[in-house]
Every structure is written in structure tokens, then in C-alpha cells.
Amino acid sequence: AEPGDGAQTWARFARPAVPEAAGLLHDTFPDGFLWAVGSAAYQTEGGWRQHGKGASIWDTFTHRPPAAPGDPREAGRPSGAPSPSPPTTGDVASDGYNNVLRDIDGLRQLGVTHYRFSISWARVFPNGSAGAPNREGLRYYRRLLERLRELGVQPVVTLYHWDLPQRLQDVYGGWANRALADHFRDYAELCFRHFGSQVKYWITIDNPYVVAWHGYATGRLAPGIRGSPRLGYQVAHNLLLAHAQIWHLYNTSFRPTQGGQVSIALGSHWINPRRMTDHNIKECQKSLDFVLGWFAKPIFIDGDYPNSMKSNLSSLLPDFTESEKKFIKGTADFFSLSFGPTLSFQLLEPHMKFHQLESPSLRQLLSWIDLEYNHPQIFIVENGWFVSGTTKRDDAKYMYYLKKFIMETLKAIRLDGVDVIGYTAWSLMDGFEWHRGYSIRRGLFYVDFLSQEKKLLPKSSALFYQKLIENNGFPPLPENQPLEGTFPCDFAWGVVDNYVQVDTTLSQFTDPNIYLWDVHHSKRLIKVDGVVAKKRKSYCVDFAAIRPQVALLQEMHVTHFHFSLDWALILPLGNQSQLNGTVLHYYRCVVSELVHANITPVVALWQPVAPHQGLPSPLAKQGAWENPRTALAFAEYARLCFEELGHLVKFWITMNEPYTRNLTYRAGHHLLKAHALAWRMYDETFRPSQKGKISIALQADWIEPACPFSQKDKEVAERVLEFDVGWLAEPIFGSGDYPHVMRDWLNQRSNFLLPYFTEEEKKLIQGSFDFLAVSHYTTILVDWEKEDPLKYNDYLEVQEMTDITWLNSPSQVAVVPWGLRRVLSWLRVKYGDLPMYIIANGIDDDPQEEQDKLRMYYLQNYINEALKAYVLDGINLRGYFAYSLNDRSAPKFGFYRYAANQFEPKPSMQLYRKIIDNNGFLGPETLGSFCPEEYTVCTECSFFHTQKSLLVFIAVLLLAFIVSLSLIFYYSKKDRRSYK
């Protein structure tokens, strides 16, 4: 590889991945993959003065008085963070020094193959120098290694994880002095000699960037020296030489007998260009050179610093001699990578970003390393995220970041060909988090730092990681596999257009005026004044906008079309004192044309949209649904619609997607009564003659526990489902009253705003349905832990979040097909085996993306989950409606683009049509079930369709009569000629 080859990475990942590759990859890691977890001595051991341990620079650094404003230790705190409490220290931390068996049991629970830990230099050599080592310290690490051997877990041992013996800092000035390398060599030799027979992976130094820059240039970390940038670069120079010395020591004296490998743990960030220009890409390359390449290029390429550093830093950067370059080059047996929040987003110097954008993208970084450093074996020796220090065991945010990073590692291996040999989750347990103290937690196991015993309690992330290791990744599961099969023959295949564009413009053929064509001069039609033709009767075909709309539906092959009436257009005042007959006639023509085209109209009476929540303005001004009179007005409006349209409409929706999160309890109460009044009216007055069906359509996105192992999260998910869906569903489809979960929750909080139904109202509302219709778009994760106060719902005590490995639409709506199947199953468990319709389901897509691949992926997978619900779960599913017909009425959601007054089908339309034509998903071995075609005809034409035999008989008689007349006329004429 040549320096700079990694720059290809940005171009490779510039275009968005196809949906199939952007989401979860169902695959496993290579056999023999190393699954590890890690910890660092100062963060977890405690016992800072036990059994002869010497002081380290972190002991000294944390024992200082509280930081004053402007102190470099304050510079590392995130903006908006509270002021620090009195100095927190690692004096006790997780007390790992006194709990070896406890820690070993944690490793056993995880099922890891490797455990990364660090040796405390000051515990082995209290003064830092060679001499009599501390036997108790050696005994502790020997006991730990022996327990690991018994467990079958391989150690990955770090010699230096930031905790330099204080005496070496005092006497030599720490790593600023090149003489420290000799002391480091003595310490390493002792460790190789005592522990090397049991250790096959050694790491010399952890994250030298942080040690050099923040220990000796900014002073944000121990030893807290606020030196010049020159001192930071000099320390890094010394660390590289010290590392090389240890590698050569092991290579020469210990590798032949111990057979291990040695590397250095290099921390890095990832960075993306603000815009994809050559200049910005070069700046991104420079940013990685200044952080990762600073140490990686000398070791893995040529023994010298990146050219971008040498040309930008001039005299600040020390020079290597030719012999030093040879000495450093090649001193790593594998690429040891650290990637996580300690460096990214917290300890990365802003000027080292070069005005580009940081990103937690591990996959891209792995690809960059692979290209830049000649395809090395990469061992990820630290990776993870963090949660708030107040979060206990349900650490959902950490768990999903862990899932994301492991998924990106798998994609790097399987899709990009990167040679990643192992992964280390950080860390085993909660501990002291350096400049963040105890304000955050990074452990897989929870530690109560105030308790005496400091037990390790597995968090949700630990259970997730254990399962993942057991499966060696994300193997394909039966429930993730697509299902072949078909829906029932009478399945309703529909499309949604929330509001039909009411365009009452008449066609040119309805104009009664007379025109002359001026062929000699203007070449235009000239109206003849005072002359008009006889005005003919108006027909539905006169509305120019209807037929093209119906033609789109016919092109899709849908059997049903779902749209909402505009109450405010039909009755501007909310009552029949002012009726817009033109609009009502237009709607009548729409449904008539649909029926003529053999498409069943599915008509909603009301849908909450701006302005005025879809209500007539006077009703909105009088309190909208807060006013009980609105329910009565709705019932009268429904009566009008049934009278005017009911002979054509056989599929009614009273309320379409009332959004409970924007609804007051009083408004919801009246809305339920309005629905029930309309349903009872139709059932008693109109159903006998019109023979239609009617129900309410509820929005039912699935709510999933963020931590699937957490009972509290399951309770939270059920609570949110009851407030989101059960609030309106339970009175209608269940008990006739509000859900017990809802009532109990509000009563516990002394919130008595939820109204009560009278017994008469319960009877009115309960059972006011013919089917259960739900719209479904996405899935939301919920957690009971208050991780992010800005996103926490104190009212329901719930934190909403998303799985960051999920595919998302441009508007950040998560694509989670299995959520549809789960919500249908939940509804059946709650309300019984009712006929169900998915009345709306769809996703927005990038309007610039011609192939609308995301919508195609969404359709394919959501409809397949609907098929699983029907075939495998026995859900009585009667229909599926895709949202939406076109971009004109629902921008970014349509099957048709709209431009220059033209509708253009997208590829997703053709996919949906194919699914409809197949009535599901046909495979090589799947035979499509034969479904005889059914025709729905208009009622006006019903006489002609039901009396076909009579019509044929009359036609035959008429024909015979005409023939007879013709013969009589012919022969009578012939006879007259003969007579003459």
C-alpha cells in the first residue's frame, strides 16, 4: 500500500447503500473469531494503596483540589454538563483487586473467548524502577491469569494503560524524557518473564495520542502538564521508540519460546467531508493522519510520520534518524484498534478535524485502515459507547451502539473484505471514566459504587452480547426469511389518497357558447356573442380530473381506493344550512366512476388535518372535539353522506387515524361517541338497504421494549400501546370502557381528567364496528430509564428511541417490517379474531431517487409480514392498502410522481402491481391459487345485468320483426311491378 490509498474510502461510501445492504446483515463471523471484553487497571482495580502498591500519576491527578474555571481538566467536560462534585478518584472504583472471582464469573456469564486487562505498573514496581518487584502485585495478576486459564479465556494484556508510576514522573518528567523507555523495558521484561507463558496477545501502550497530547500538551488528563504542542509531539516520539523497544525485546528474547504477538492500541475517530470535493477529502485524510497515522504510519509503513504532518508542522515535529525508522517499522504483529467515545467526540482536538465532520462510523474506518496500511489483520481491542451515570441496568442506548458497531464490523468483513480477527466490547464493568469520573457508565455489568460488596449485575447490554457471542453474530432466523404464499381470493388490494383533489373544473364539451375559428388572422377561436347552444344535462364525465385519477388506479390493478371526504368543503358551516352541492356532486361522481371501473371506494367521513383538524371552521372555533355538540354535528353530517353516497359506497370509515398523542381526554371521549352515533345510525337506518360495512380506522404503530430482557421495559411498552391504541380501541372493540392500564396509571398520579362513560354510552360505543382497520407505518422502542431528559416523557415515564442499525427514511422514520406482524398479533390477543384491514402503510423516499428503492424494499417486506400474519399466525386479514397514490397529495410518499400536470409511475408502483397480480408472493414451487374474477357493477346498471336473458329474447323478437317487415315490403313492391 502507498500512503494515501485510504482516500478511496470516501468515494466508496459516498452513495447511499441499497436498502438490503443498509440495514441489518443476517450473517455470522468467521470461525475462530475472537470475542473479547476489556478493562483497565486504574478504572476498575481500586486498592490504590493495598499491599505495597505505589502511587500512579492518576492517583496524584485525581487527588488534586477541585478544578477551577479555566483549568484544563474542565476543558474536557461536555457543554452543558453540571459542575463537578469534589474530585472523584479510582481509589476504590469497582474494587477489582479484591474481587477476582467476581470478575471471572462475569466473564463466564458473557461467554467471551478473550479478556483484555492492563497491568498496573505501580502495583508491580511501586517506584517504577527495576529492583525488587512487589510480590503481592505479581501474585494478584498470576491469580487472575490462572483463573482465566481455568475458564478457558485467553488474556490480552496491556502493559501501559495511562497509569505511570508517580516516581517516574517526578524524577524523569514522565514520557517527556527518552530515558523512561529503559524503565519501561525493565517493567515489560518482568511481565514477559512472569506471565508470558500464559499470554499470547500483548499490547505495549494504550492510545498514545491521548497519552501524549492530553497528558503533556493540553493537560486535560494525567499527569496534567500544560505544555506546548512541541512537548506533545516529543512525548509521542518517545512513546513510539519505547514501543518499538518492547516489540524487539519480545521478538528476540521471548517470542521463540512463548509464541505470542505484540502490538500497540491506536485510537482513532472517523471523519466525513462536508461536501464531496477533492479538497475536503484531502482534509479528511489529513485529519486521520494527524491522529491515527501519527503512530500507524511509522509502525506499519515506513518508520516515519505522515507527509501531511511533516509539511504542516515543520519544526514542531521531531525527526527520526534512518536507524530509528528501521527500528520502528514493522513493530506490530497485528493492527490493534481502539474506537469509541473517549477519543471520538470528547478528546479529539477540534483543529485536528480540519473543518470536516466527525462520525461514529466504524465500518468506514476499518476500510480506510485496510487500504492505507496494506490489509493488516485488525483486532478491535476497545469499542463501545456510554450511558448516563444514573442509568442502571437497562442501558438501551449502549446496547444499540454496541449492536451498530458489531454489525459494522461484520459488514467490513463480509462485504468489504477487511481482515478483522477480533472484537472487544468496552468494558466488563462500570468504573472510573477518566475525565468524566463517574458521570457516565461504560460497563456491561452494573456496579453500585456506594455499596460495600460491589456486585456485578448484568445489564441488558451484557445479555445482548452474551447471546450474540453464542450465535457468533446475527445468523438468519426463520422469522426473518421471506414467506412464499398467497392471500385469500377476496383480499382487498388498495391504495390511499387521504384527500381526493376536488377539482370541479368542467370539460370543454359543457360550454354552451358558439365559437368561430379565425383561420385567416389570429388563428384562434372567437366567441359569437348572443348565440348559445341548448345547455345539456351535466354528467360525471364532465369533471375533467376524475377519469385520469381512476385511470391511475386501473393501471395499478388495485381493487379498492381509500380516501377521505372533506367535511368543511361539504358543510362549510358544520350543518346543512349551507350545503355545497357542487362538491357533494363531485364526490358522487368520484365514487360512481370508481364503481364503473370495478374499484371499491373506501370512504372516510373525517380525518384530522390542518387547518382546523379537518373540521368546519365554526365547529373548530367552538371548541372542536372538546365541545359535545361536535359529535352531534358529525352524526348529522354522516347521515347526509349515507343518504347521498350510500347507494354507491359499501365500505365506510367514520374516523380515519385520530392521532391520540395530540388528543385531550375530553376530545377523545366525544370523538368516540361521535363514531358510535354514526355507526348506530348506519346499522339501524341504512344498512338494511345499502348493505355496506363501517368502522373506525386507528393508527397502530408498534411499540417494542428497548431492552427485550427487561420486565420494566415490557411494562412500559404495554402502557404506551394502551395510551396510543387501546385508548380508542378498548371502548369499541373491547369492554366498552377505557383500558384499565390507562385508568390505573392516571389515578396513581392523581390525574382524574379521563372521563367516565354512562352505562348507556358504553352500550352505544361497545361493538360499534364491522371490522378492525389500522394504519401502521413504523416501530418505536421504549425504555423506562431516563437516559436523555430532552426525549423523556415524564407523563408516561418513558424514553423513546430507535435501534440505530435500523433502516431509516429521509424523514427518519424507521423501517421495521416485523413490527406490523407483532401489532396485528397484539390486536388479536386483545380484541379477538376480528376481520382486520391494514388501511394505510407506507414510507417517504428521496424524491431525487428515481428508482425509489426504499419504498420498494418497504413494500416487499411489510406486505410479506402481512402474509406471515395471515398464513402463519392465522390473523383474519382481509385487506392491505398502500400509502399513497401520488406525490401531488402526499409529497415523497406517492407511487406516481407529479410534474407539469402529468403523473409518472415509479418503479414501486410496478412492484405493487406485480404483488397484486400474484395475490401475494409466488416462488418456484408455489402455485398461485386460482381466483375467479369478480365484477362489481353500478346500481344504475343493475337492471341490465340481472335481466340479460330477457334482453336477449327481446332483441331476437325485434330482429325477427325487422326481417319480417323487410320481406313484406320487398314482396309487396315486387307484386306491384308484376301487376303493371
PDB file of N, CA and C in Angstrom, residues 430-491:
ATOM      1  N   ASP A 430     -18.725  -1.295  35.075  1.00  0.00           N
ATOM      2  CA  ASP A 430     -18.658   0.145  35.302  1.00  0.00           C
ATOM      3  C   ASP A 430     -17.410   0.470  36.118  1.00  0.00           C
ATOM      4  N   GLY A 431     -16.830   1.613  35.828  1.00  0.00           N
ATOM      5  CA  GLY A 431     -15.632   2.009  36.552  1.00  0.00           C
ATOM      6  C   GLY A 431     -15.426   3.509  36.495  1.00  0.00           C
ATOM      7  N   PHE A 432     -14.216   3.910  36.849  1.00  0.00           N
ATOM      8  CA  PHE A 432     -13.841   5.325  36.812  1.00  0.00           C
ATOM      9  C   PHE A 432     -13.547   5.705  35.364  1.00  0.00           C
ATOM     10  N   GLU A 433     -14.267   6.693  34.828  1.00  0.00           N
ATOM     11  CA  GLU A 433     -14.153   7.017  33.406  1.00  0.00           C
ATOM     12  C   GLU A 433     -13.322   8.282  33.173  1.00  0.00           C
ATOM     13  N   TRP A 434     -12.077   8.224  33.627  1.00  0.00           N
ATOM     14  CA  TRP A 434     -11.076   9.237  33.342  1.00  0.00           C
ATOM     15  C   TRP A 434     -11.606  10.643  33.588  1.00  0.00           C
ATOM     16  N   HIS A 435     -11.600  11.514  32.566  1.00  0.00           N
ATOM     17  CA  HIS A 435     -12.015  12.908  32.736  1.00  0.00           C
ATOM     18  C   HIS A 435     -13.502  13.039  33.024  1.00  0.00           C
ATOM     19  N   ARG A 436     -14.285  11.973  32.795  1.00  0.00           N
ATOM     20  CA  ARG A 436     -15.723  12.025  33.077  1.00  0.00           C
ATOM     21  C   ARG A 436     -16.058  11.462  34.459  1.00  0.00           C
ATOM     22  N   GLY A 437     -15.060  10.938  35.160  1.00  0.00           N
ATOM     23  CA  GLY A 437     -15.298  10.424  36.502  1.00  0.00           C
ATOM     24  C   GLY A 437     -16.346   9.337  36.524  1.00  0.00           C
ATOM     25  N   TYR A 438     -17.375   9.534  37.356  1.00  0.00           N
ATOM     26  CA  TYR A 438     -18.471   8.566  37.446  1.00  0.00           C
ATOM     27  C   TYR A 438     -19.759   9.144  36.858  1.00  0.00           C
ATOM     28  N   SER A 439     -19.633  10.173  36.013  1.00  0.00           N
ATOM     29  CA  SER A 439     -20.812  10.783  35.412  1.00  0.00           C
ATOM     30  C   SER A 439     -21.359   9.946  34.265  1.00  0.00           C
ATOM     31  N   ILE A 440     -20.580   9.018  33.749  1.00  0.00           N
ATOM     32  CA  ILE A 440     -21.053   8.099  32.711  1.00  0.00           C
ATOM     33  C   ILE A 440     -20.686   6.678  33.118  1.00  0.00           C
ATOM     34  N   ARG A 441     -21.322   5.733  32.453  1.00  0.00           N
ATOM     35  CA  ARG A 441     -21.039   4.315  32.679  1.00  0.00           C
ATOM     36  C   ARG A 441     -20.797   3.642  31.336  1.00  0.00           C
ATOM     37  N   ARG A 442     -19.797   2.739  31.296  1.00  0.00           N
ATOM     38  CA  ARG A 442     -19.472   2.039  30.053  1.00  0.00           C
ATOM     39  C   ARG A 442     -19.427   0.528  30.230  1.00  0.00           C
ATOM     40  N   GLY A 443     -19.840   0.051  31.373  1.00  0.00           N
ATOM     41  CA  GLY A 443     -19.717  -1.377  31.648  1.00  0.00           C
ATOM     42  C   GLY A 443     -20.880  -2.201  31.123  1.00  0.00           C
ATOM     43  N   LEU A 444     -20.584  -3.468  30.831  1.00  0.00           N
ATOM     44  CA  LEU A 444     -21.633  -4.437  30.542  1.00  0.00           C
ATOM     45  C   LEU A 444     -22.303  -4.897  31.838  1.00  0.00           C
ATOM     46  N   PHE A 445     -21.577  -4.758  32.934  1.00  0.00           N
ATOM     47  CA  PHE A 445     -22.110  -5.101  34.253  1.00  0.00           C
ATOM     48  C   PHE A 445     -22.221  -3.838  35.097  1.00  0.00           C
ATOM     49  N   TYR A 446     -23.334  -3.732  35.790  1.00  0.00           N
ATOM     50  CA  TYR A 446     -23.590  -2.578  36.648  1.00  0.00           C
ATOM     51  C   TYR A 446     -22.892  -2.761  37.992  1.00  0.00           C
ATOM     52  N   VAL A 447     -22.293  -1.678  38.457  1.00  0.00           N
ATOM     53  CA  VAL A 447     -21.660  -1.664  39.778  1.00  0.00           C
ATOM     54  C   VAL A 447     -22.251  -0.516  40.580  1.00  0.00           C
ATOM     55  N   ASP A 448     -22.745  -0.809  41.767  1.00  0.00           N
ATOM     56  CA  ASP A 448     -23.190   0.231  42.696  1.00  0.00           C
ATOM     57  C   ASP A 448     -21.964   0.671  43.487  1.00  0.00           C
ATOM     58  N   PHE A 449     -21.417   1.816  43.141  1.00  0.00           N
ATOM     59  CA  PHE A 449     -20.161   2.258  43.742  1.00  0.00           C
ATOM     60  C   PHE A 449     -20.304   2.603  45.217  1.00  0.00           C
ATOM     61  N   LEU A 450     -21.527   2.817  45.679  1.00  0.00           N
ATOM     62  CA  LEU A 450     -21.736   3.153  47.084  1.00  0.00           C
ATOM     63  C   LEU A 450     -21.911   1.915  47.951  1.00  0.00           C
ATOM     64  N   SER A 451     -22.050   0.755  47.326  1.00  0.00           N
ATOM     65  CA  SER A 451     -22.260  -0.467  48.101  1.00  0.00           C
ATOM     66  C   SER A 451     -20.921  -1.016  48.597  1.00  0.00           C
ATOM     67  N   GLN A 452     -21.003  -1.842  49.620  1.00  0.00           N
ATOM     68  CA  GLN A 452     -19.796  -2.417  50.192  1.00  0.00           C
ATOM     69  C   GLN A 452     -19.288  -3.582  49.347  1.00  0.00           C
ATOM     70  N   GLU A 453     -20.209  -4.431  48.872  1.00  0.00           N
ATOM     71  CA  GLU A 453     -19.780  -5.646  48.175  1.00  0.00           C
ATOM     72  C   GLU A 453     -19.503  -5.414  46.692  1.00  0.00           C
ATOM     73  N   LYS A 454     -20.094  -4.379  46.122  1.00  0.00           N
ATOM     74  CA  LYS A 454     -19.863  -4.044  44.705  1.00  0.00           C
ATOM     75  C   LYS A 454     -20.058  -5.258  43.781  1.00  0.00           C
ATOM     76  N   LYS A 455     -21.255  -5.801  43.837  1.00  0.00           N
ATOM     77  CA  LYS A 455     -21.585  -6.932  42.975  1.00  0.00           C
ATOM     78  C   LYS A 455     -21.630  -6.502  41.515  1.00  0.00           C
ATOM     79  N   LEU A 456     -21.373  -7.460  40.613  1.00  0.00           N
ATOM     80  CA  LEU A 456     -21.539  -7.228  39.183  1.00  0.00           C
ATOM     81  C   LEU A 456     -22.926  -7.709  38.791  1.00  0.00           C
ATOM     82  N   LEU A 457     -23.765  -6.776  38.332  1.00  0.00           N
ATOM     83  CA  LEU A 457     -25.118  -7.113  37.908  1.00  0.00           C
ATOM     84  C   LEU A 457     -25.207  -6.940  36.403  1.00  0.00           C
ATOM     85  N   PRO A 458     -25.549  -8.000  35.670  1.00  0.00           N
ATOM     86  CA  PRO A 458     -25.556  -7.895  34.204  1.00  0.00           C
ATOM     87  C   PRO A 458     -26.597  -6.905  33.716  1.00  0.00           C
ATOM     88  N   LYS A 459     -26.184  -6.053  32.797  1.00  0.00           N
ATOM     89  CA  LYS A 459     -27.099  -5.115  32.171  1.00  0.00           C
ATOM     90  C   LYS A 459     -27.714  -5.775  30.931  1.00  0.00           C
ATOM     91  N   SER A 460     -28.644  -5.067  30.326  1.00  0.00           N
ATOM     92  CA  SER A 460     -29.239  -5.562  29.080  1.00  0.00           C
ATOM     93  C   SER A 460     -28.178  -5.752  28.007  1.00  0.00           C
ATOM     94  N   SER A 461     -27.177  -4.866  27.996  1.00  0.00           N
ATOM     95  CA  SER A 461     -26.100  -4.983  27.012  1.00  0.00           C
ATOM     96  C   SER A 461     -25.299  -6.260  27.214  1.00  0.00           C
ATOM     97  N   ALA A 462     -25.127  -6.688  28.472  1.00  0.00           N
ATOM     98  CA  ALA A 462     -24.399  -7.931  28.741  1.00  0.00           C
ATOM     99  C   ALA A 462     -25.180  -9.129  28.209  1.00  0.00           C
ATOM    100  N   LEU A 463     -26.489  -9.124  28.416  1.00  0.00           N
ATOM    101  CA  LEU A 463     -27.311 -10.228  27.926  1.00  0.00           C
ATOM    102  C   LEU A 463     -27.325 -10.259  26.401  1.00  0.00           C
ATOM    103  N   PHE A 464     -27.365  -9.067  25.796  1.00  0.00           N
ATOM    104  CA  PHE A 464     -27.309  -8.978  24.335  1.00  0.00           C
ATOM    105  C   PHE A 464     -25.978  -9.515  23.811  1.00  0.00           C
ATOM    106  N   TYR A 465     -24.876  -9.092  24.432  1.00  0.00           N
ATOM    107  CA  TYR A 465     -23.545  -9.504  23.972  1.00  0.00           C
ATOM    108  C   TYR A 465     -23.344 -11.003  24.164  1.00  0.00           C
ATOM    109  N   GLN A 466     -23.850 -11.527  25.263  1.00  0.00           N
ATOM    110  CA  GLN A 466     -23.743 -12.966  25.520  1.00  0.00           C
ATOM    111  C   GLN A 466     -24.458 -13.770  24.438  1.00  0.00           C
ATOM    112  N   LYS A 467     -25.651 -13.309  24.059  1.00  0.00           N
ATOM    113  CA  LYS A 467     -26.421 -14.006  23.033  1.00  0.00           C
ATOM    114  C   LYS A 467     -25.735 -13.893  21.681  1.00  0.00           C
ATOM    115  N   LEU A 468     -25.177 -12.727  21.417  1.00  0.00           N
ATOM    116  CA  LEU A 468     -24.510 -12.517  20.143  1.00  0.00           C
ATOM    117  C   LEU A 468     -23.273 -13.414  20.014  1.00  0.00           C
ATOM    118  N   ILE A 469     -22.509 -13.527  21.094  1.00  0.00           N
ATOM    119  CA  ILE A 469     -21.336 -14.409  21.083  1.00  0.00           C
ATOM    120  C   ILE A 469     -21.770 -15.853  20.882  1.00  0.00           C
ATOM    121  N   GLU A 470     -22.843 -16.229  21.562  1.00  0.00           N
ATOM    122  CA  GLU A 470     -23.354 -17.598  21.441  1.00  0.00           C
ATOM    123  C   GLU A 470     -23.721 -17.915  19.991  1.00  0.00           C
ATOM    124  N   ASN A 471     -24.287 -16.912  19.281  1.00  0.00           N
ATOM    125  CA  ASN A 471     -24.688 -17.106  17.881  1.00  0.00           C
ATOM    126  C   ASN A 471     -23.572 -16.790  16.895  1.00  0.00           C
ATOM    127  N   ASN A 472     -22.453 -16.280  17.406  1.00  0.00           N
ATOM    128  CA  ASN A 472     -21.331 -15.855  16.562  1.00  0.00           C
ATOM    129  C   ASN A 472     -21.768 -14.828  15.520  1.00  0.00           C
ATOM    130  N   GLY A 473     -22.673 -13.941  15.939  1.00  0.00           N
ATOM    131  CA  GLY A 473     -23.108 -12.886  15.038  1.00  0.00           C
ATOM    132  C   GLY A 473     -24.612 -12.798  14.963  1.00  0.00           C
ATOM    133  N   PHE A 474     -25.116 -12.569  13.754  1.00  0.00           N
ATOM    134  CA  PHE A 474     -26.541 -12.375  13.518  1.00  0.00           C
ATOM    135  C   PHE A 474     -27.022 -13.397  12.483  1.00  0.00           C
ATOM    136  N   PRO A 475     -27.103 -14.657  12.859  1.00  0.00           N
ATOM    137  CA  PRO A 475     -27.479 -15.674  11.860  1.00  0.00           C
ATOM    138  C   PRO A 475     -28.900 -15.474  11.370  1.00  0.00           C
ATOM    139  N   PRO A 476     -29.164 -15.884  10.135  1.00  0.00           N
ATOM    140  CA  PRO A 476     -30.535 -15.787   9.626  1.00  0.00           C
ATOM    141  C   PRO A 476     -31.467 -16.629  10.486  1.00  0.00           C
ATOM    142  N   LEU A 477     -32.586 -16.061  10.872  1.00  0.00           N
ATOM    143  CA  LEU A 477     -33.568 -16.772  11.683  1.00  0.00           C
ATOM    144  C   LEU A 477     -34.805 -17.067  10.831  1.00  0.00           C
ATOM    145  N   PRO A 478     -35.523 -18.121  11.156  1.00  0.00           N
ATOM    146  CA  PRO A 478     -36.703 -18.467  10.348  1.00  0.00           C
ATOM    147  C   PRO A 478     -37.680 -17.297  10.202  1.00  0.00           C
ATOM    148  N   GLU A 479     -37.876 -16.536  11.303  1.00  0.00           N
ATOM    149  CA  GLU A 479     -38.851 -15.437  11.219  1.00  0.00           C
ATOM    150  C   GLU A 479     -38.376 -14.289  10.332  1.00  0.00           C
ATOM    151  N   ASN A 480     -37.060 -14.290  10.011  1.00  0.00           N
ATOM    152  CA  ASN A 480     -36.535 -13.240   9.134  1.00  0.00           C
ATOM    153  C   ASN A 480     -36.599 -13.621   7.654  1.00  0.00           C
ATOM    154  N   GLN A 481     -36.916 -14.874   7.376  1.00  0.00           N
ATOM    155  CA  GLN A 481     -36.920 -15.329   5.993  1.00  0.00           C
ATOM    156  C   GLN A 481     -38.234 -14.950   5.306  1.00  0.00           C
ATOM    157  N   PRO A 482     -38.174 -14.532   4.054  1.00  0.00           N
ATOM    158  CA  PRO A 482     -39.413 -14.202   3.344  1.00  0.00           C
ATOM    159  C   PRO A 482     -40.284 -15.445   3.156  1.00  0.00           C
ATOM    160  N   LEU A 483     -41.583 -15.239   3.163  1.00  0.00           N
ATOM    161  CA  LEU A 483     -42.543 -16.336   3.032  1.00  0.00           C
ATOM    162  C   LEU A 483     -43.150 -16.312   1.639  1.00  0.00           C
ATOM    163  N   GLU A 484     -43.258 -17.491   1.047  1.00  0.00           N
ATOM    164  CA  GLU A 484     -43.959 -17.613  -0.223  1.00  0.00           C
ATOM    165  C   GLU A 484     -45.391 -18.046   0.052  1.00  0.00           C
ATOM    166  N   GLY A 485     -46.336 -17.472  -0.684  1.00  0.00           N
ATOM    167  CA  GLY A 485     -47.728 -17.839  -0.486  1.00  0.00           C
ATOM    168  C   GLY A 485     -48.635 -16.734  -1.001  1.00  0.00           C
ATOM    169  N   THR A 486     -49.921 -16.974  -0.885  1.00  0.00           N
ATOM    170  CA  THR A 486     -50.897 -16.018  -1.404  1.00  0.00           C
ATOM    171  C   THR A 486     -51.950 -15.694  -0.349  1.00  0.00           C
ATOM    172  N   PHE A 487     -52.609 -14.568  -0.561  1.00  0.00           N
ATOM    173  CA  PHE A 487     -53.707 -14.134   0.292  1.00  0.00           C
ATOM    174  C   PHE A 487     -55.011 -14.752  -0.222  1.00  0.00           C
ATOM    175  N   PRO A 488     -56.093 -14.633   0.539  1.00  0.00           N
ATOM    176  CA  PRO A 488     -57.365 -15.203   0.064  1.00  0.00           C
ATOM    177  C   PRO A 488     -57.847 -14.496  -1.204  1.00  0.00           C
ATOM    178  N   CYS A 489     -58.696 -15.181  -1.957  1.00  0.00           N
ATOM    179  CA  CYS A 489     -59.135 -14.671  -3.262  1.00  0.00           C
ATOM    180  C   CYS A 489     -59.867 -13.340  -3.162  1.00  0.00           C
ATOM    181  N   ASP A 490     -60.594 -13.124  -2.071  1.00  0.00           N
ATOM    182  CA  ASP A 490     -61.362 -11.878  -1.946  1.00  0.00           C
ATOM    183  C   ASP A 490     -60.574 -10.805  -1.199  1.00  0.00           C
ATOM    184  N   PHE A 491     -59.259 -10.953  -1.153  1.00  0.00           N
ATOM    185  CA  PHE A 491     -58.418  -9.994  -0.433  1.00  0.00           C
ATOM    186  C   PHE A 491     -58.527  -8.620  -1.083  1.00  0.00           C
TER     187      PHE A 491
END
